[in-house]
Amino acid sequence: MVRTRYAPSPTGYMHIGNLRTALYEYLIAKRYGGIFILRIEDTDRNREVYGAVEKIRQTLRTAGLAYDEGPDAGGEFGPYVQSERVEIYMRHAQELVDKGKAYYCFCDKKRLESLDDGLGNSKYDRRCLNLSKEEVKRNLDDGIPWVIRQLIPEGDTAFVDQVYGEITISNSELDDQILIKSDGMPTYNFANVVDDHLMLITHVVRGNEYLSSTPKYNLLYDAFGWQIPTYIHLPLILNEKGEKLSKRRGDASFEDLLEAGFLPEAIVNCIALLGWSPSDNQEIFSLEELSRSFDLKGLSKSPSTFDVTKLTWMNGEYFRRMDPEKFYELSLGSLKESVKLKSVDLKKVAELVQPRINFIHEIPALVDFIDALPEYDASLYTHKKMKTNSQNSLESLKKALQALESLDCWDEQSLHARIFKLIEELGIKNGQMLWPIRTALSGKPSSPCGATELCALLGRDLSLKRLRLGIEKLISCSD
Ligand code: GLU
């Protein structure tokens, strides 16, 4: 059975790259009917940030990436947490020592510093490798600080990565890395391998910065006699300036994007396409569709660009495709803030703005004319394409006012029928009637709907009042 894990360190910031890793792990599990787990890699206590674990869980919840198992945490399962499993790593390190695949090292900081070649390379010289069992025991009994190091064998290590292909390196390039630190905690490099094995992980997805450490992991798998998982290392994600995404450079985290008004579904959709392409040109995918379509073949090793302009378009697409009831619920707060007139049907306003926005916060500017007619200039009536000027607009508004004052039924259908009949009677172009009405009712060069819909939306009294105001404005400017 396919089993994947998302294994973040709780450093407080869930950037786009982290979320992409989590998403791909989730999708691989779902695609093959497998299990997706969350494992918190918190053995580096210096890097831990308070509240970070909750932030990770909250992010996964919001993104819809529910994990499938974990230790019981009082009714609900929690994530696996490495700091709660320290004893397991120590036991496994000891097993490697017993097998001669790892060894205790008692060298102090000063000695290790002296091994530095001045260029930051400080490969351990294995001074402690040949200590006898008795010497090791004596040192341990004397309380001399120790670490456990991996014994890197001679030869080459080759492996296949699903994205980068076959990679071979000479073991002579590898250091006898520390497995257990002097505080008794495992290093990330060690705990990661032990846990991936014990948690039966079949596919490991992570950033390509781990590609160079992978041979060391494989040597650990070999030392234990364990099966190596399938590796999927992902290329970098760049910002629009071609730089590596980073919080320091001000690139947005998942949380920042939510705060800026992006929908979680749109963010997830956009992130799915950072490094993976479907076999056709489909761009909009629900999480469920992704779970069906995602495949390793579509992964690419070229860096991808996180394009906020594209995400903005996608956000709009998600609003446009949203069930109108859901959109109404989402926009209601903003609509209520912007439109206080009781006579206006907010559901209708929601319907009008739904196809026109990329963000909920764009709503107020689209509908502000409903409550208060903005101050506008009479020149707005002059529109070259509509063939309108202040004179023919004045004529149109007068005729429209007359016709609408006597209209019995003020609904959109009747309004539409009456206005178009009038256009026909007058023998003028549609725009010569519709543009002046739209302008008088909205006071803006653009509005979320046309003239007759506006009349219906604003109601009889307000519409007639604004038509009269328009007439007055045009008369006063012609004086
Ligand atoms: N704890 C590592 C990180 O946060 C995870 C790397 C991995 O997935 O193996 O980058």
Short mmCIF file of C-alpha atoms and ligand atoms in Angstrom, two decimals:
data_model
loop_
_atom_site.label_atom_id
_atom_site.label_comp_id
_atom_site.label_asym_id
_atom_site.label_seq_id
_atom_site.Cartn_x
_atom_site.Cartn_y
_atom_site.Cartn_z
CA MET A 1 0.00 0.00 0.00
CA VAL A 2 1.19 3.50 -0.85
CA ARG A 3 2.02 5.55 2.25
CA THR A 4 3.29 9.11 2.17
CA ARG A 5 4.18 11.63 4.83
CA TYR A 6 4.48 15.34 5.15
CA ALA A 7 7.36 15.94 7.54
CA PRO A 8 7.73 19.63 8.35
CA SER A 9 9.98 21.12 10.98
CA PRO A 10 7.97 23.47 13.18
CA THR A 11 9.77 26.67 12.22
CA GLY A 12 6.65 28.80 12.07
CA TYR A 13 6.35 29.68 8.42
CA MET A 14 4.42 27.58 5.92
CA HIS A 15 5.68 28.80 2.61
CA ILE A 16 4.42 27.83 -0.78
CA GLY A 17 7.14 25.21 -1.28
CA ASN A 18 6.15 23.46 1.97
CA LEU A 19 2.54 23.41 0.96
CA ARG A 20 3.42 22.01 -2.47
CA THR A 21 5.33 19.17 -0.80
CA ALA A 22 2.36 18.43 1.47
CA LEU A 23 -0.03 18.58 -1.47
CA TYR A 24 1.98 16.22 -3.66
CA GLU A 25 2.36 13.75 -0.77
CA TYR A 26 -1.38 13.93 -0.23
CA LEU A 27 -2.17 13.51 -3.93
CA ILE A 28 0.12 10.51 -4.36
CA ALA A 29 -1.55 8.83 -1.40
CA LYS A 30 -5.04 9.60 -2.65
CA ARG A 31 -4.28 8.67 -6.24
CA TYR A 32 -3.28 5.16 -5.20
CA GLY A 33 -5.79 4.69 -2.39
CA GLY A 34 -3.04 5.04 0.19
CA ILE A 35 -2.42 6.73 3.52
CA PHE A 36 -1.09 10.24 4.12
CA ILE A 37 0.47 11.05 7.48
CA LEU A 38 1.77 14.16 9.19
CA ARG A 39 5.05 13.93 11.10
CA ILE A 40 6.47 16.86 13.00
CA GLU A 41 10.27 16.85 12.81
CA ASP A 42 11.13 18.81 15.92
CA THR A 43 14.39 17.31 17.08
CA ASP A 44 16.27 20.53 16.45
CA ARG A 45 14.96 22.34 19.51
CA ASN A 46 16.78 25.60 18.65
CA ARG A 47 14.70 26.09 15.53
CA GLU A 48 11.33 25.39 17.06
CA VAL A 49 8.82 28.23 17.06
CA TYR A 50 5.97 28.36 19.54
CA GLY A 51 2.58 27.67 17.93
CA ALA A 52 4.13 26.39 14.70
CA VAL A 53 2.62 22.91 14.95
CA GLU A 54 -0.85 24.34 15.29
CA LYS A 55 -0.19 26.55 12.28
CA ILE A 56 0.83 23.54 10.21
CA ARG A 57 -2.30 21.63 11.23
CA GLN A 58 -4.50 24.62 10.57
CA THR A 59 -2.94 25.11 7.13
CA LEU A 60 -3.50 21.48 6.17
CA ARG A 61 -7.09 21.69 7.40
CA THR A 62 -7.79 24.87 5.43
CA ALA A 63 -6.15 23.46 2.31
CA GLY A 64 -8.27 20.30 2.64
CA LEU A 65 -5.27 18.00 3.12
CA ALA A 66 -6.53 15.84 5.96
CA TYR A 67 -4.03 13.31 7.27
CA ASP A 68 -5.21 9.78 7.77
CA GLU A 69 -3.59 8.48 10.91
CA GLY A 70 -1.50 9.36 13.91
CA PRO A 71 -1.19 8.63 17.61
CA ASP A 72 -4.35 8.95 19.66
CA ALA A 73 -4.60 12.47 21.04
CA GLY A 74 -7.74 12.14 23.14
CA GLY A 75 -10.44 11.19 20.69
CA GLU A 76 -8.82 12.76 17.68
CA PHE A 77 -5.47 11.60 16.34
CA GLY A 78 -2.57 13.94 16.43
CA PRO A 79 0.46 14.08 14.17
CA TYR A 80 3.48 11.89 14.87
CA VAL A 81 5.97 14.02 16.79
CA GLN A 82 9.64 13.08 16.71
CA SER A 83 10.54 14.57 20.08
CA GLU A 84 8.13 12.06 21.63
CA ARG A 85 9.99 9.18 19.98
CA VAL A 86 13.56 9.89 21.10
CA GLU A 87 14.04 6.51 22.70
CA ILE A 88 13.28 4.77 19.40
CA TYR A 89 16.09 6.60 17.59
CA MET A 90 18.59 5.88 20.34
CA ARG A 91 17.71 2.19 20.22
CA HIS A 92 18.25 2.12 16.47
CA ALA A 93 21.52 4.02 16.67
CA GLN A 94 22.76 1.51 19.22
CA GLU A 95 21.76 -1.28 16.84
CA LEU A 96 24.01 0.25 14.18
CA VAL A 97 26.86 0.60 16.68
CA ASP A 98 26.48 -3.08 17.56
CA LYS A 99 26.57 -3.97 13.87
CA GLY A 100 29.73 -1.91 13.33
CA LYS A 101 27.89 0.54 11.04
CA ALA A 102 28.10 3.46 13.46
CA TYR A 103 30.40 4.50 16.29
CA TYR A 104 30.65 6.66 19.38
CA CYS A 105 32.71 9.81 18.98
CA PHE A 106 34.07 11.78 21.95
CA CYS A 107 35.90 14.53 20.07
CA ASP A 108 35.20 17.95 21.50
CA LYS A 109 34.26 21.11 19.67
CA LYS A 110 37.79 22.45 19.68
CA ARG A 111 39.20 19.36 18.03
CA LEU A 112 36.45 19.31 15.43
CA GLU A 113 37.11 22.96 14.65
CA SER A 114 40.76 22.14 14.07
CA LEU A 115 39.69 19.78 11.26
CA ASP A 116 38.24 22.66 9.28
CA ASP A 117 40.25 23.19 6.10
CA GLY A 118 39.56 26.92 6.23
CA LEU A 119 36.93 26.66 3.52
CA GLY A 120 34.18 25.47 5.84
CA ASN A 121 34.82 21.79 5.05
CA SER A 122 35.44 19.78 8.17
CA LYS A 123 35.16 16.13 7.28
CA TYR A 124 35.54 14.05 10.39
CA ASP A 125 38.90 12.18 10.44
CA ARG A 126 37.54 9.08 12.24
CA ARG A 127 39.82 9.40 15.21
CA CYS A 128 37.23 7.69 17.44
CA LEU A 129 36.45 4.90 14.99
CA ASN A 130 39.10 2.59 16.35
CA LEU A 131 38.41 3.04 20.05
CA SER A 132 38.09 -0.33 21.72
CA LYS A 133 34.82 -1.35 23.35
CA GLU A 134 36.48 -0.91 26.76
CA GLU A 135 37.66 2.61 25.93
CA VAL A 136 34.18 3.57 24.76
CA LYS A 137 32.65 2.13 27.95
CA ARG A 138 35.17 3.95 30.11
CA ASN A 139 34.52 7.27 28.38
CA LEU A 140 30.77 6.81 28.72
CA ASP A 141 31.12 5.89 32.41
CA ASP A 142 33.32 8.95 32.94
CA GLY A 143 30.53 11.10 31.51
CA ILE A 144 32.57 12.41 28.58
CA PRO A 145 30.17 14.04 26.11
CA TRP A 146 29.57 11.86 23.04
CA VAL A 147 27.78 11.66 19.75
CA ILE A 148 27.09 8.67 17.50
CA ARG A 149 28.35 8.87 13.93
CA GLN A 150 27.41 6.90 10.84
CA LEU A 151 30.29 4.89 9.38
CA ILE A 152 30.26 5.63 5.67
CA PRO A 153 31.54 2.57 3.78
CA GLU A 154 33.82 2.73 0.77
CA GLY A 155 32.49 2.65 -2.77
CA ASP A 156 29.81 4.49 -4.68
CA THR A 157 26.16 5.05 -3.94
CA ALA A 158 23.65 5.14 -6.77
CA PHE A 159 19.93 5.72 -6.66
CA VAL A 160 17.09 6.73 -8.92
CA ASP A 161 15.03 9.80 -8.23
CA GLN A 162 11.66 9.98 -9.98
CA VAL A 163 12.31 13.57 -11.07
CA TYR A 164 16.09 13.81 -11.44
CA GLY A 165 16.80 10.31 -12.73
CA GLU A 166 19.84 8.24 -11.79
CA ILE A 167 22.36 9.83 -9.45
CA THR A 168 25.69 8.28 -8.44
CA ILE A 169 28.16 9.70 -5.99
CA SER A 170 31.40 8.51 -4.54
CA ASN A 171 31.11 7.73 -0.83
CA SER A 172 34.47 9.43 -0.31
CA GLU A 173 32.60 12.72 -0.63
CA LEU A 174 30.42 11.88 2.37
CA ASP A 175 31.18 12.73 5.96
CA ASP A 176 30.60 10.31 8.85
CA GLN A 177 27.56 12.31 9.82
CA ILE A 178 26.20 12.55 13.34
CA LEU A 179 23.16 10.38 14.02
CA ILE A 180 22.65 11.11 17.72
CA LYS A 181 23.67 14.52 19.05
CA SER A 182 25.32 15.24 22.38
CA ASP A 183 21.93 16.15 23.88
CA GLY A 184 20.71 12.62 23.08
CA MET A 185 18.44 13.89 20.30
CA PRO A 186 18.69 12.36 16.84
CA THR A 187 19.68 14.55 13.91
CA TYR A 188 17.02 15.18 11.32
CA ASN A 189 18.99 13.01 8.91
CA PHE A 190 18.76 9.98 11.17
CA ALA A 191 15.26 10.33 12.63
CA ASN A 192 13.88 10.85 9.16
CA VAL A 193 15.20 7.52 7.90
CA VAL A 194 14.17 5.56 10.98
CA ASP A 195 10.68 7.02 10.90
CA ASP A 196 10.18 6.59 7.18
CA HIS A 197 11.00 2.92 7.66
CA LEU A 198 8.94 2.37 10.81
CA MET A 199 5.99 4.27 9.35
CA LEU A 200 6.17 2.14 6.19
CA ILE A 201 6.59 5.17 3.94
CA THR A 202 6.71 4.15 0.27
CA HIS A 203 7.11 7.57 -1.41
CA VAL A 204 9.24 10.40 -0.06
CA VAL A 205 8.53 13.82 -1.55
CA ARG A 206 10.73 16.76 -0.57
CA GLY A 207 12.64 19.75 -1.87
CA ASN A 208 15.71 19.10 -4.03
CA GLU A 209 17.94 20.59 -1.31
CA TYR A 210 17.80 17.07 0.17
CA LEU A 211 19.06 15.39 -2.99
CA SER A 212 22.68 15.59 -1.87
CA SER A 213 21.92 13.98 1.50
CA THR A 214 19.99 11.12 -0.01
CA PRO A 215 23.04 8.85 -0.56
CA LYS A 216 23.71 9.06 3.20
CA TYR A 217 20.12 8.04 3.88
CA ASN A 218 20.42 5.15 1.48
CA LEU A 219 23.57 3.95 3.24
CA LEU A 220 21.58 3.98 6.47
CA TYR A 221 18.80 1.91 4.87
CA ASP A 222 21.48 -0.51 3.67
CA ALA A 223 23.12 -0.64 7.09
CA PHE A 224 19.82 -1.66 8.66
CA GLY A 225 18.91 -3.96 5.77
CA TRP A 226 15.77 -1.92 5.03
CA GLN A 227 14.06 -1.22 1.74
CA ILE A 228 14.69 2.20 0.20
CA PRO A 229 11.55 4.25 -0.59
CA THR A 230 10.72 5.88 -3.92
CA TYR A 231 12.24 9.36 -4.00
CA ILE A 232 10.60 12.40 -5.54
CA HIS A 233 12.71 15.51 -5.17
CA LEU A 234 11.05 18.71 -6.29
CA PRO A 235 12.71 21.64 -8.04
CA LEU A 236 12.78 25.14 -6.65
CA ILE A 237 9.89 27.54 -6.80
CA LEU A 238 10.91 31.04 -7.86
CA ASN A 239 9.13 34.34 -7.41
CA GLU A 240 8.26 36.57 -10.35
CA LYS A 241 11.73 38.13 -10.19
CA GLY A 242 13.33 34.74 -10.66
CA GLU A 243 14.53 34.53 -7.04
CA LYS A 244 14.06 31.62 -4.66
CA LEU A 245 10.85 32.17 -2.68
CA SER A 246 11.60 33.40 0.79
CA LYS A 247 9.88 35.07 3.67
CA ARG A 248 12.81 37.45 4.04
CA ARG A 249 12.24 38.76 0.51
CA GLY A 250 8.61 39.34 1.38
CA ASP A 251 7.17 36.40 -0.54
CA ALA A 252 3.77 35.44 0.74
CA SER A 253 3.04 32.42 2.90
CA PHE A 254 -0.20 30.45 2.61
CA GLU A 255 -1.61 32.49 5.49
CA ASP A 256 -0.64 35.79 3.86
CA LEU A 257 -2.38 34.72 0.66
CA LEU A 258 -5.57 33.84 2.54
CA GLU A 259 -5.43 37.18 4.26
CA ALA A 260 -5.03 38.91 0.89
CA GLY A 261 -8.34 37.36 -0.19
CA PHE A 262 -7.29 34.30 -2.13
CA LEU A 263 -9.51 31.24 -1.79
CA PRO A 264 -7.81 28.14 -0.37
CA GLU A 265 -9.07 26.08 -3.33
CA ALA A 266 -7.50 28.51 -5.81
CA ILE A 267 -4.18 28.55 -3.94
CA VAL A 268 -4.07 24.75 -3.83
CA ASN A 269 -4.95 24.55 -7.53
CA CYS A 270 -2.23 27.03 -8.45
CA ILE A 271 0.38 25.30 -6.28
CA ALA A 272 -0.45 21.91 -7.81
CA LEU A 273 0.73 23.26 -11.15
CA LEU A 274 4.11 24.44 -9.81
CA GLY A 275 6.23 21.59 -11.11
CA TRP A 276 3.47 19.27 -12.32
CA SER A 277 1.60 19.45 -15.62
CA PRO A 278 -1.45 17.41 -16.53
CA SER A 279 -1.44 15.46 -19.78
CA ASP A 280 -3.91 17.93 -21.32
CA ASN A 281 -4.11 21.70 -20.90
CA GLN A 282 -6.64 21.73 -18.09
CA GLU A 283 -5.87 24.48 -15.57
CA ILE A 284 -8.73 24.47 -13.11
CA PHE A 285 -8.73 21.42 -10.85
CA SER A 286 -10.61 20.71 -7.68
CA LEU A 287 -8.67 18.78 -5.07
CA GLU A 288 -10.70 15.75 -5.96
CA GLU A 289 -9.87 16.06 -9.65
CA LEU A 290 -6.21 16.48 -8.75
CA SER A 291 -6.35 13.32 -6.66
CA ARG A 292 -7.55 11.49 -9.76
CA SER A 293 -5.19 13.08 -12.29
CA PHE A 294 -1.90 13.55 -10.44
CA ASP A 295 0.88 11.32 -11.72
CA LEU A 296 4.63 11.22 -11.33
CA LYS A 297 5.12 11.42 -15.10
CA GLY A 298 3.88 15.00 -15.13
CA LEU A 299 6.62 16.22 -12.77
CA SER A 300 9.34 18.43 -14.15
CA LYS A 301 12.82 19.22 -12.89
CA SER A 302 12.87 22.80 -14.16
CA PRO A 303 12.17 25.42 -11.53
CA SER A 304 8.67 26.84 -11.63
CA THR A 305 7.51 30.38 -11.03
CA PHE A 306 4.89 31.29 -8.50
CA ASP A 307 2.90 33.79 -10.51
CA VAL A 308 0.57 35.93 -8.40
CA THR A 309 -1.08 37.33 -11.53
CA LYS A 310 -2.08 33.85 -12.55
CA LEU A 311 -3.30 33.07 -9.06
CA THR A 312 -5.41 36.24 -9.18
CA TRP A 313 -7.01 35.08 -12.43
CA MET A 314 -7.60 31.66 -10.89
CA ASN A 315 -9.23 33.20 -7.85
CA GLY A 316 -11.66 35.00 -10.15
CA GLU A 317 -12.33 31.73 -11.98
CA TYR A 318 -13.18 30.08 -8.68
CA PHE A 319 -15.65 32.86 -7.89
CA ARG A 320 -17.16 32.66 -11.37
CA ARG A 321 -17.63 28.89 -11.12
CA MET A 322 -18.89 28.96 -7.54
CA ASP A 323 -22.40 27.87 -6.66
CA PRO A 324 -24.37 31.17 -6.44
CA GLU A 325 -25.68 30.30 -2.96
CA LYS A 326 -22.15 29.77 -1.70
CA PHE A 327 -21.01 33.00 -3.34
CA TYR A 328 -23.90 34.85 -1.71
CA GLU A 329 -22.89 33.51 1.70
CA LEU A 330 -19.26 34.46 1.15
CA SER A 331 -20.04 37.94 -0.10
CA LEU A 332 -22.89 38.78 2.28
CA GLY A 333 -20.68 40.50 4.85
CA SER A 334 -19.18 42.78 2.24
CA LEU A 335 -22.56 43.39 0.56
CA LYS A 336 -24.20 44.37 3.86
CA GLU A 337 -21.34 46.75 4.58
CA SER A 338 -21.63 48.38 1.17
CA VAL A 339 -25.38 48.42 0.55
CA LYS A 340 -27.57 49.65 3.40
CA LEU A 341 -30.68 50.48 1.36
CA LYS A 342 -33.37 48.08 2.53
CA SER A 343 -35.20 48.11 -0.80
CA VAL A 344 -32.26 46.57 -2.67
CA ASP A 345 -32.15 42.81 -3.09
CA LEU A 346 -28.68 41.75 -1.96
CA LYS A 347 -29.05 38.38 -3.63
CA LYS A 348 -29.46 40.15 -6.93
CA VAL A 349 -26.41 42.32 -6.21
CA ALA A 350 -24.41 39.18 -5.43
CA GLU A 351 -25.49 37.68 -8.75
CA LEU A 352 -24.35 40.82 -10.56
CA VAL A 353 -20.92 41.03 -8.99
CA GLN A 354 -20.11 37.31 -9.01
CA PRO A 355 -18.77 37.22 -12.58
CA ARG A 356 -16.92 40.51 -12.16
CA ILE A 357 -14.57 40.08 -9.24
CA ASN A 358 -11.27 38.39 -8.46
CA PHE A 359 -11.55 39.23 -4.74
CA ILE A 360 -14.40 39.83 -2.29
CA HIS A 361 -12.75 43.12 -1.36
CA GLU A 362 -13.44 44.38 -4.88
CA ILE A 363 -17.19 44.36 -4.19
CA PRO A 364 -17.57 47.74 -2.40
CA ALA A 365 -16.08 49.70 -5.29
CA LEU A 366 -18.45 47.96 -7.71
CA VAL A 367 -21.63 48.66 -5.78
CA ASP A 368 -20.94 51.92 -3.94
CA PHE A 369 -23.23 53.83 -6.35
CA ILE A 370 -26.29 51.96 -5.06
CA ASP A 371 -26.58 53.79 -1.75
CA ALA A 372 -25.15 57.10 -2.89
CA LEU A 373 -25.05 58.46 -6.40
CA PRO A 374 -21.48 59.63 -6.85
CA GLU A 375 -20.68 63.19 -7.88
CA TYR A 376 -20.18 62.86 -11.59
CA ASP A 377 -19.47 65.19 -14.44
CA ALA A 378 -21.97 65.75 -17.26
CA SER A 379 -19.23 64.87 -19.73
CA LEU A 380 -19.84 61.25 -18.75
CA TYR A 381 -22.91 61.34 -20.99
CA THR A 382 -20.73 61.88 -24.02
CA HIS A 383 -19.60 58.51 -25.38
CA LYS A 384 -18.16 58.25 -28.86
CA LYS A 385 -18.93 54.60 -29.47
CA MET A 386 -22.48 54.92 -28.14
CA LYS A 387 -22.90 58.04 -30.28
CA THR A 388 -24.12 60.05 -27.33
CA ASN A 389 -23.58 63.67 -26.37
CA SER A 390 -25.19 65.89 -23.77
CA GLN A 391 -27.92 67.00 -26.14
CA ASN A 392 -29.22 63.64 -27.32
CA SER A 393 -28.71 62.21 -23.81
CA LEU A 394 -30.99 64.92 -22.42
CA GLU A 395 -33.64 64.05 -24.98
CA SER A 396 -33.36 60.34 -24.20
CA LEU A 397 -33.58 60.85 -20.45
CA LYS A 398 -36.67 63.04 -20.79
CA LYS A 399 -38.41 60.43 -22.93
CA ALA A 400 -37.31 57.59 -20.64
CA LEU A 401 -38.60 59.43 -17.58
CA GLN A 402 -41.94 60.00 -19.22
CA ALA A 403 -42.27 56.40 -20.31
CA LEU A 404 -41.19 54.92 -17.01
CA GLU A 405 -43.33 57.22 -14.84
CA SER A 406 -46.37 55.60 -16.34
CA LEU A 407 -45.05 52.04 -16.18
CA ASP A 408 -47.35 49.86 -14.08
CA CYS A 409 -45.15 46.96 -13.33
CA TRP A 410 -41.56 47.70 -12.22
CA ASP A 411 -39.83 44.45 -12.93
CA GLU A 412 -36.91 43.76 -15.18
CA GLN A 413 -38.93 42.23 -17.96
CA SER A 414 -41.44 45.12 -18.15
CA LEU A 415 -38.64 47.68 -17.89
CA HIS A 416 -36.73 46.01 -20.68
CA ALA A 417 -39.81 45.78 -22.91
CA ARG A 418 -40.75 49.41 -22.31
CA ILE A 419 -37.28 50.87 -22.90
CA PHE A 420 -36.71 48.88 -26.09
CA LYS A 421 -40.14 49.85 -27.38
CA LEU A 422 -39.21 53.47 -26.76
CA ILE A 423 -35.91 53.05 -28.62
CA GLU A 424 -37.85 51.69 -31.56
CA GLU A 425 -40.42 54.50 -31.46
CA LEU A 426 -37.67 57.10 -31.43
CA GLY A 427 -35.66 55.36 -34.13
CA ILE A 428 -32.39 55.79 -32.24
CA LYS A 429 -29.51 53.42 -31.53
CA ASN A 430 -29.78 51.26 -28.37
CA GLY A 431 -26.73 52.91 -26.84
CA GLN A 432 -28.22 56.36 -27.26
CA MET A 433 -30.92 55.42 -24.77
CA LEU A 434 -29.17 52.84 -22.61
CA TRP A 435 -25.96 54.79 -22.01
CA PRO A 436 -27.65 57.92 -20.66
CA ILE A 437 -29.96 55.87 -18.40
CA ARG A 438 -27.05 53.79 -17.09
CA THR A 439 -25.04 56.95 -16.46
CA ALA A 440 -27.88 58.75 -14.68
CA LEU A 441 -28.52 55.74 -12.44
CA SER A 442 -24.95 54.88 -11.54
CA GLY A 443 -22.97 58.10 -12.01
CA LYS A 444 -20.04 55.93 -13.11
CA PRO A 445 -18.36 55.04 -16.39
CA SER A 446 -19.01 51.37 -15.68
CA SER A 447 -21.48 49.41 -13.58
CA PRO A 448 -22.03 45.73 -12.89
CA CYS A 449 -25.13 45.66 -15.10
CA GLY A 450 -26.94 47.51 -17.85
CA ALA A 451 -29.63 50.18 -17.84
CA THR A 452 -32.79 48.15 -17.40
CA GLU A 453 -31.25 45.82 -14.79
CA LEU A 454 -30.13 48.90 -12.88
CA CYS A 455 -33.66 50.31 -12.90
CA ALA A 456 -34.99 47.04 -11.53
CA LEU A 457 -32.27 46.86 -8.88
CA LEU A 458 -32.70 50.42 -7.60
CA GLY A 459 -36.52 50.34 -7.65
CA ARG A 460 -39.02 52.84 -9.01
CA ASP A 461 -38.52 55.82 -6.66
CA LEU A 462 -34.76 55.87 -6.70
CA SER A 463 -34.53 55.25 -10.44
CA LEU A 464 -36.97 58.05 -11.32
CA LYS A 465 -35.24 60.38 -8.87
CA ARG A 466 -31.85 59.74 -10.49
CA LEU A 467 -33.26 60.17 -13.99
CA ARG A 468 -34.61 63.59 -12.93
CA LEU A 469 -31.25 64.50 -11.43
CA GLY A 470 -29.60 63.53 -14.69
CA ILE A 471 -31.96 65.74 -16.64
CA GLU A 472 -31.26 68.68 -14.29
CA LYS A 473 -27.53 68.15 -14.64
CA LEU A 474 -27.71 68.13 -18.44
CA ILE A 475 -29.96 71.20 -18.51
CA SER A 476 -27.68 73.15 -16.20
CA CYS A 477 -24.61 72.29 -18.24
CA SER A 478 -26.26 73.40 -21.49
CA ASP A 479 -27.14 76.85 -20.01
N1 GLU B 1 11.86 18.24 8.17
C1 GLU B 1 12.28 18.47 6.82
C2 GLU B 1 11.91 19.87 6.41
O1 GLU B 1 11.11 20.50 7.06
C3 GLU B 1 11.58 17.48 5.92
C4 GLU B 1 12.37 16.94 4.84
C5 GLU B 1 11.75 15.64 4.34
O2 GLU B 1 10.60 15.68 3.94
O3 GLU B 1 12.38 14.60 4.39
O4 GLU B 1 12.40 20.37 5.43
#
